[in-house]
Coordinates of C-alpha atoms in Angstrom, one line a residue:
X1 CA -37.7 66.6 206.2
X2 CA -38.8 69.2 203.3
X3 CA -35.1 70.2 203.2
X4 CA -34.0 66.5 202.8
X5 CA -36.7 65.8 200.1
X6 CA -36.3 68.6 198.3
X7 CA -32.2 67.7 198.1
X8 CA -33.0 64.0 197.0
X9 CA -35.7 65.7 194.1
X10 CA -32.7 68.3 192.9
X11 CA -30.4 65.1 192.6
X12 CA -32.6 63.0 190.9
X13 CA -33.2 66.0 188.3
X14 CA -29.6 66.5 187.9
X15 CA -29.0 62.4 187.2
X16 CA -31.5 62.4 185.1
X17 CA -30.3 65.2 183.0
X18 CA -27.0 63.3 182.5
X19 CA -28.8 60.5 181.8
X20 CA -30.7 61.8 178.8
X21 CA -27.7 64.1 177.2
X22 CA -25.4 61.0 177.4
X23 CA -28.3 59.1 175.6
X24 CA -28.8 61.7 172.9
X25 CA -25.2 62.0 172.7
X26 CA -25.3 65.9 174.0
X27 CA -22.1 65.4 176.3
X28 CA -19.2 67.1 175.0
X29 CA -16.0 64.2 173.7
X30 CA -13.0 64.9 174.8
X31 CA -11.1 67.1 172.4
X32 CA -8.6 65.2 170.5
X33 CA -4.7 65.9 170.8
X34 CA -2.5 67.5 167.7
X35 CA -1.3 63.8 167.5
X36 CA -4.3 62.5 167.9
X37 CA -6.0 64.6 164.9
X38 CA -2.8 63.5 162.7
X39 CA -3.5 59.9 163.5
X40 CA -7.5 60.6 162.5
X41 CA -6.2 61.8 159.1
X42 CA -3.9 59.5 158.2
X43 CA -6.2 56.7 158.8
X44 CA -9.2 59.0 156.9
X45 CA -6.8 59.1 153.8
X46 CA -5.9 55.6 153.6
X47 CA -9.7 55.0 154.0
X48 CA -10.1 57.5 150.6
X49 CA -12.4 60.0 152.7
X50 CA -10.2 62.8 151.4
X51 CA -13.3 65.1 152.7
X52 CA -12.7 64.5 156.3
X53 CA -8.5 63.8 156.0
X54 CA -8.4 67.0 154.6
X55 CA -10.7 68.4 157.8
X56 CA -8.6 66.6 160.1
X57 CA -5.5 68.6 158.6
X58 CA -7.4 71.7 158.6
X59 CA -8.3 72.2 162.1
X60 CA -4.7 70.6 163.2
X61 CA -2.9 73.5 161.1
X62 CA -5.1 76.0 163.3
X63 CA -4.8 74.4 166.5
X64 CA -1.0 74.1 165.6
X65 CA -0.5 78.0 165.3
X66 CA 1.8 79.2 166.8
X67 CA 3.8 75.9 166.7
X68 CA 5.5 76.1 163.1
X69 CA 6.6 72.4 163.5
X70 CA 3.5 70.8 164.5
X71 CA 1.6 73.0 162.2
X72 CA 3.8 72.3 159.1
X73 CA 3.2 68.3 159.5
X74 CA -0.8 69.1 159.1
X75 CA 0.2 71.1 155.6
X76 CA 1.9 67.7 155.0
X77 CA -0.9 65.7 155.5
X78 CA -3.0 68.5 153.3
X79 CA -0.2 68.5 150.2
X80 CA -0.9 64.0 150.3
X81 CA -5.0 64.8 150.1
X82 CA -4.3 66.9 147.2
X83 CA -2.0 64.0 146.1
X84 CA -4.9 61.5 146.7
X85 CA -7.0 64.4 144.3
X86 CA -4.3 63.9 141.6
X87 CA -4.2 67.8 142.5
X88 CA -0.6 67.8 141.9
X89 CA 0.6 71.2 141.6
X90 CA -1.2 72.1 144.7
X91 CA 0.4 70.0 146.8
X92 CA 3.9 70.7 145.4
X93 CA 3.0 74.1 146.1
X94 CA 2.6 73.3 149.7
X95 CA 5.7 71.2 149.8
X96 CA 8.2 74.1 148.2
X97 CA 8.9 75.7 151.3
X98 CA 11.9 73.4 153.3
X99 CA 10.2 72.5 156.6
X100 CA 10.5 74.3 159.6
X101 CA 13.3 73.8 162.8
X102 CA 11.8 71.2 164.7
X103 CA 10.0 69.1 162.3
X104 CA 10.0 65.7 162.6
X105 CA 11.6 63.3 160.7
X106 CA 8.4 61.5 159.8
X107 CA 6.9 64.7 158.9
X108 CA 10.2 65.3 156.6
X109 CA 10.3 62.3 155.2
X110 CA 6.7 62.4 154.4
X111 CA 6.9 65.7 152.6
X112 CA 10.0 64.1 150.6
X113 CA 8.3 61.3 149.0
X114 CA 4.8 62.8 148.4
X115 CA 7.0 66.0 146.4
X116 CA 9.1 63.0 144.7
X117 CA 5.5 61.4 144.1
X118 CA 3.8 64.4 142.5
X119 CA 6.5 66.0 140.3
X120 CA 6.9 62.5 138.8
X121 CA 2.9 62.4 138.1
X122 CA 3.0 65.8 136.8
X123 CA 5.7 65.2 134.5
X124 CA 4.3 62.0 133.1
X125 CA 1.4 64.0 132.5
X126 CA 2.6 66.6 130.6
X127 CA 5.5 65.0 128.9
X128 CA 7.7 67.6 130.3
X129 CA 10.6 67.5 133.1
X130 CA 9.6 67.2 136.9
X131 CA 9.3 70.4 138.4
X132 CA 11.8 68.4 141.0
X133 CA 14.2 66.3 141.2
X134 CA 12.0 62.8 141.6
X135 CA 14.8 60.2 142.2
X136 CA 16.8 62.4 144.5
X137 CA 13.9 63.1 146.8
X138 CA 12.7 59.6 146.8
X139 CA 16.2 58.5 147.9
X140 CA 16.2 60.8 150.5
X141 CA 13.1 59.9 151.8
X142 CA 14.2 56.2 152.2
X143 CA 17.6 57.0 153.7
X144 CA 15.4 58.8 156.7
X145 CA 12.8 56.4 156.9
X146 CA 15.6 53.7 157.0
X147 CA 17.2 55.7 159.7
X148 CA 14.2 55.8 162.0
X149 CA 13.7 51.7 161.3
X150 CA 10.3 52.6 160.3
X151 CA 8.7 50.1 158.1
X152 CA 5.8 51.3 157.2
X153 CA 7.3 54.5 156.1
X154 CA 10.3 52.8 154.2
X155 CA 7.5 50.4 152.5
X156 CA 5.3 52.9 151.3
X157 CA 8.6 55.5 150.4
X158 CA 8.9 52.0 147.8
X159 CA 5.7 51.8 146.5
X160 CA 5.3 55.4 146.0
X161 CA 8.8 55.3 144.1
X162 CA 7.3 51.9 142.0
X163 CA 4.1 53.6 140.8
X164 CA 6.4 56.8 139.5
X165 CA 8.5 54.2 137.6
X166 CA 5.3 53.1 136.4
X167 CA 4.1 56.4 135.8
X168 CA 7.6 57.1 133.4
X169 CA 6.8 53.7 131.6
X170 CA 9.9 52.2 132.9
X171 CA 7.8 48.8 133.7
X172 CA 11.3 46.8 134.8
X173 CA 12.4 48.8 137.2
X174 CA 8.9 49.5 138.4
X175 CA 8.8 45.2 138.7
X176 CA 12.0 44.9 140.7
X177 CA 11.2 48.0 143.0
X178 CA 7.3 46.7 143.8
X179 CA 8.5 43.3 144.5
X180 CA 11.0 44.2 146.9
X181 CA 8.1 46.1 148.4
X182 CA 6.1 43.1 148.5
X183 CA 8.7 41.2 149.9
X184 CA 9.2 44.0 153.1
X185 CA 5.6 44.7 153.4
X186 CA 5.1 40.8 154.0
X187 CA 8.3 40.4 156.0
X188 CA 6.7 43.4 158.4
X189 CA 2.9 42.2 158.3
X190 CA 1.9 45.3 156.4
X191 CA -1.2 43.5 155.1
X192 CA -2.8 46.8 153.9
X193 CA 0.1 48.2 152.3
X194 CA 0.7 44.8 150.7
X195 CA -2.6 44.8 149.0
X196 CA -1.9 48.5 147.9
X197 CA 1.7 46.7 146.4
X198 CA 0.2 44.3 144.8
X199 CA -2.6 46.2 143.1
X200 CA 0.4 48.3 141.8
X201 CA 2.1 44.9 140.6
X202 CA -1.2 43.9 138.9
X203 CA -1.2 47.2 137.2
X204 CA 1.9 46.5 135.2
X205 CA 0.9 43.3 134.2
X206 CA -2.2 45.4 132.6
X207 CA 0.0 47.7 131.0
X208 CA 2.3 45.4 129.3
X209 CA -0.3 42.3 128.8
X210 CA 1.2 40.1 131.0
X211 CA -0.8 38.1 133.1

């Protein structure tokens, strides 16, 4: 009988112990996948918390090693926070190696347009030539994306190539290229991106007094 007590007392300790560390939140989460943590930081830098997208890519690249593709689409996701920064000529730094065997296509394509996005910037800024080759990078990051029938991608590949227009003071082409991103994003029920294109529409309009 003291046997059986003493098991039922030891049981209720250990229940109760769980109880209390998954109330104070104590019990270790699952640890999150590589594409899981890439996920995390995309949506973190479309939210603006650069802090924690650029956290997200940080621990990815070191729980990549070893894995030179997986690992190179976390530097990605690291050169578009520096983007998001308007740190410009860090991120091209990152992007100036070619990626490795195995990376994805996303990855690739990624890496294309946020180079094409950030030599453009730069060279707006300084009044001196892109230290790449803007419109050739930016059409090869749409042929990709177009390949993989991703709209998101293509769409944003588009908007990112409308605000360099922008950027170069060409406001007509910028118009023509930003509403044909408005008219994908709301063919593919991109509401978010949509708002982003039409923010960059509206920004045009302030430029050249139009409203």
């Amino acid at each position: 009988m003291t046997g059986l007590v003493s098991l039922v007392g030891s049981r209720t300790r250990i229940w109760t112990f769980f109880a209390v560390a998954i109330s104070s939140g104590c019990v270790p989460s699952q640890v999150p996948s590589l594409d899981a943590l890439g996920t995390q930081g995309y949506a973190l830098l479309e939210e603006g918390d650069l802090v924690d997208a650029m956290r997200r890519a940080e621990e990815g690249r070191r729980r990549a090693a070893g894995d030179a593709a997986a690992a190179w689409s976390f530097l990605v996701l690291q050169a578009e926070v520096h983007t998001a920064r308007r740190e410009m000529a860090q991120a091209l730094d990152i992007l100036m190696d070619p990626p490795p065997a195995g990376a994805t296509a996303t990855a690739r394509t990624r890496a294309l347009m946020t180079a094409a996005f950030a030599g453009c910037y730069m060279a707006a800024g300084s009044a001196a030539h892109s230290p790449v080759d803007s419109d050739s990078l930016f059409r090869e990051a749409s042929n990709i994306a177009l390949a993989l029938n991703a709209a998101l991608l293509s769409d944003e590949v588009e908007l990112r190539r409308g605000m360099c227009l922008i950027y170069q003071k060409n406001y007509p082409a910028a118009e023509v290229t930003l509403q044909a991103a408005l008219r994908a994003t709301r063919a593919h029920g991109l509401e978010h991106l949509e708002a982003r294109v039409m923010g960059t529409l509206g920004l045009i309009r302030l430029r050249t007094s139009r409203f």
